[in-house]
Amino acid sequence: MGRITFVEHDGTEHLVELEEGKSIMQTAIDNMVPGIDADCGGACACGTCHVIVAENWISKTGTASEDENQMLDMNPEKADTSRLSCQVQASSDMDGMVLHLPEFQM
């Protein structure tokens, strides 16, 4: 279906295969990407799957819900293109997407 790249805070890159319909968080967990904690298991209740989407890709992630925005607002590393990866579903038009991981998950 395609691939996305997770970039750790130190610059280490992880290229992983996408599976349509699966959350980006689950994709990271399945591929043992360090830096995605996913403490709540994808319930949009903890913010530990925070990713910063490259600007040219943010439109492919959909719109964040009010709950997601509230979780992100508690994170000091929030950026304009921050998303919780548990709330973003993989699709074929994400092939090549780059996601940066914050230094710490909150």
Tab-separated table of C-alpha atoms in Angstrom:
chain	number	residue	atom	x	y	z
A	1	MET	CA	0.000	0.000	0.000
A	2	GLY	CA	2.848	2.391	0.739
A	3	ARG	CA	5.361	3.448	3.332
A	4	ILE	CA	5.754	6.193	5.892
A	5	THR	CA	8.820	7.375	7.752
A	6	PHE	CA	8.927	8.010	11.492
A	7	VAL	CA	11.823	10.278	12.485
A	8	GLU	CA	12.942	10.090	16.108
A	9	HIS	CA	13.977	13.254	17.937
A	10	ASP	CA	17.644	12.318	17.393
A	11	GLY	CA	17.114	11.985	13.620
A	12	THR	CA	16.936	8.169	13.459
A	13	GLU	CA	14.519	7.172	10.703
A	14	HIS	CA	12.171	4.184	10.621
A	15	LEU	CA	10.595	3.345	7.257
A	16	VAL	CA	7.500	1.188	7.736
A	17	GLU	CA	4.803	-0.349	5.553
A	18	LEU	CA	1.310	1.077	5.797
A	19	GLU	CA	-1.767	-1.086	6.158
A	20	GLU	CA	-4.929	0.652	4.982
A	21	GLY	CA	-7.460	1.250	7.739
A	22	LYS	CA	-4.987	0.664	10.563
A	23	SER	CA	-4.112	3.617	12.776
A	24	ILE	CA	-0.706	5.186	12.399
A	25	MET	CA	-0.177	4.436	16.106
A	26	GLN	CA	-0.827	0.721	15.583
A	27	THR	CA	1.486	0.749	12.574
A	28	ALA	CA	4.244	2.194	14.765
A	29	ILE	CA	3.604	-0.341	17.542
A	30	ASP	CA	3.531	-3.262	15.087
A	31	ASN	CA	6.905	-2.134	13.708
A	32	MET	CA	8.457	-1.427	17.125
A	33	VAL	CA	9.057	2.254	16.378
A	34	PRO	CA	10.584	3.716	19.558
A	35	GLY	CA	8.982	6.882	20.846
A	36	ILE	CA	5.331	5.886	20.419
A	37	ASP	CA	4.206	4.824	23.893
A	38	ALA	CA	0.447	4.477	23.242
A	39	ASP	CA	-0.352	4.127	26.937
A	40	CYS	CA	-4.142	4.276	26.428
A	41	GLY	CA	-4.121	1.809	23.538
A	42	GLY	CA	-5.556	4.255	21.033
A	43	ALA	CA	-8.480	5.727	22.979
A	44	CYS	CA	-7.373	9.377	22.521
A	45	ALA	CA	-7.017	9.595	26.293
A	46	CYS	CA	-3.313	10.052	26.993
A	47	GLY	CA	-1.383	11.850	24.257
A	48	THR	CA	1.549	9.404	24.254
A	49	CYS	CA	1.335	8.745	20.528
A	50	HIS	CA	1.991	12.354	19.524
A	51	VAL	CA	3.513	12.866	16.092
A	52	ILE	CA	4.386	16.013	14.187
A	53	VAL	CA	3.349	15.668	10.572
A	54	ALA	CA	5.497	17.272	7.879
A	55	GLU	CA	3.610	20.359	6.657
A	56	ASN	CA	3.189	19.094	3.117
A	57	TRP	CA	1.404	15.986	4.473
A	58	ILE	CA	-0.935	17.386	7.144
A	59	SER	CA	-3.911	17.611	4.761
A	60	LYS	CA	-3.777	13.814	4.309
A	61	THR	CA	-4.393	13.166	8.021
A	62	GLY	CA	-7.932	14.532	8.236
A	63	THR	CA	-9.213	16.908	10.881
A	64	ALA	CA	-8.448	16.548	14.573
A	65	SER	CA	-11.452	16.209	16.879
A	66	GLU	CA	-12.051	18.488	19.856
A	67	ASP	CA	-10.947	15.671	22.194
A	68	GLU	CA	-7.717	15.203	20.273
A	69	ASN	CA	-7.003	18.932	20.300
A	70	GLN	CA	-7.573	19.045	24.056
A	71	MET	CA	-5.050	16.245	24.574
A	72	LEU	CA	-2.535	17.952	22.294
A	73	ASP	CA	-2.993	21.309	24.044
A	74	MET	CA	-1.496	19.756	27.197
A	75	ASN	CA	1.738	18.925	25.386
A	76	PRO	CA	4.528	21.539	25.520
A	77	GLU	CA	5.962	20.174	22.245
A	78	LYS	CA	2.711	20.702	20.323
A	79	ALA	CA	3.252	22.096	16.834
A	80	ASP	CA	0.817	23.425	14.242
A	81	THR	CA	0.912	20.041	12.521
A	82	SER	CA	0.709	17.847	15.645
A	83	ARG	CA	-1.626	14.857	15.649
A	84	LEU	CA	-2.248	11.886	17.891
A	85	SER	CA	-1.289	8.941	15.721
A	86	CYS	CA	-4.109	6.838	17.215
A	87	GLN	CA	-6.571	9.199	15.534
A	88	VAL	CA	-5.079	8.998	12.032
A	89	GLN	CA	-6.060	6.081	9.814
A	90	ALA	CA	-3.607	4.913	7.155
A	91	SER	CA	-4.607	5.371	3.541
A	92	SER	CA	-2.902	4.852	0.204
A	93	ASP	CA	-2.444	8.595	-0.323
A	94	MET	CA	-0.055	8.670	2.662
A	95	ASP	CA	2.692	6.838	0.765
A	96	GLY	CA	5.886	8.766	1.489
A	97	MET	CA	4.562	10.657	4.523
A	98	VAL	CA	7.100	11.806	7.114
A	99	LEU	CA	6.200	11.959	10.815
A	100	HIS	CA	8.526	13.451	13.421
A	101	LEU	CA	8.447	12.233	17.002
A	102	PRO	CA	8.771	14.696	19.881
A	103	GLU	CA	11.604	14.350	22.364
A	104	PHE	CA	9.157	13.225	25.075
A	105	GLN	CA	5.645	11.788	25.027
A	106	MET	CA	3.319	13.304	27.626
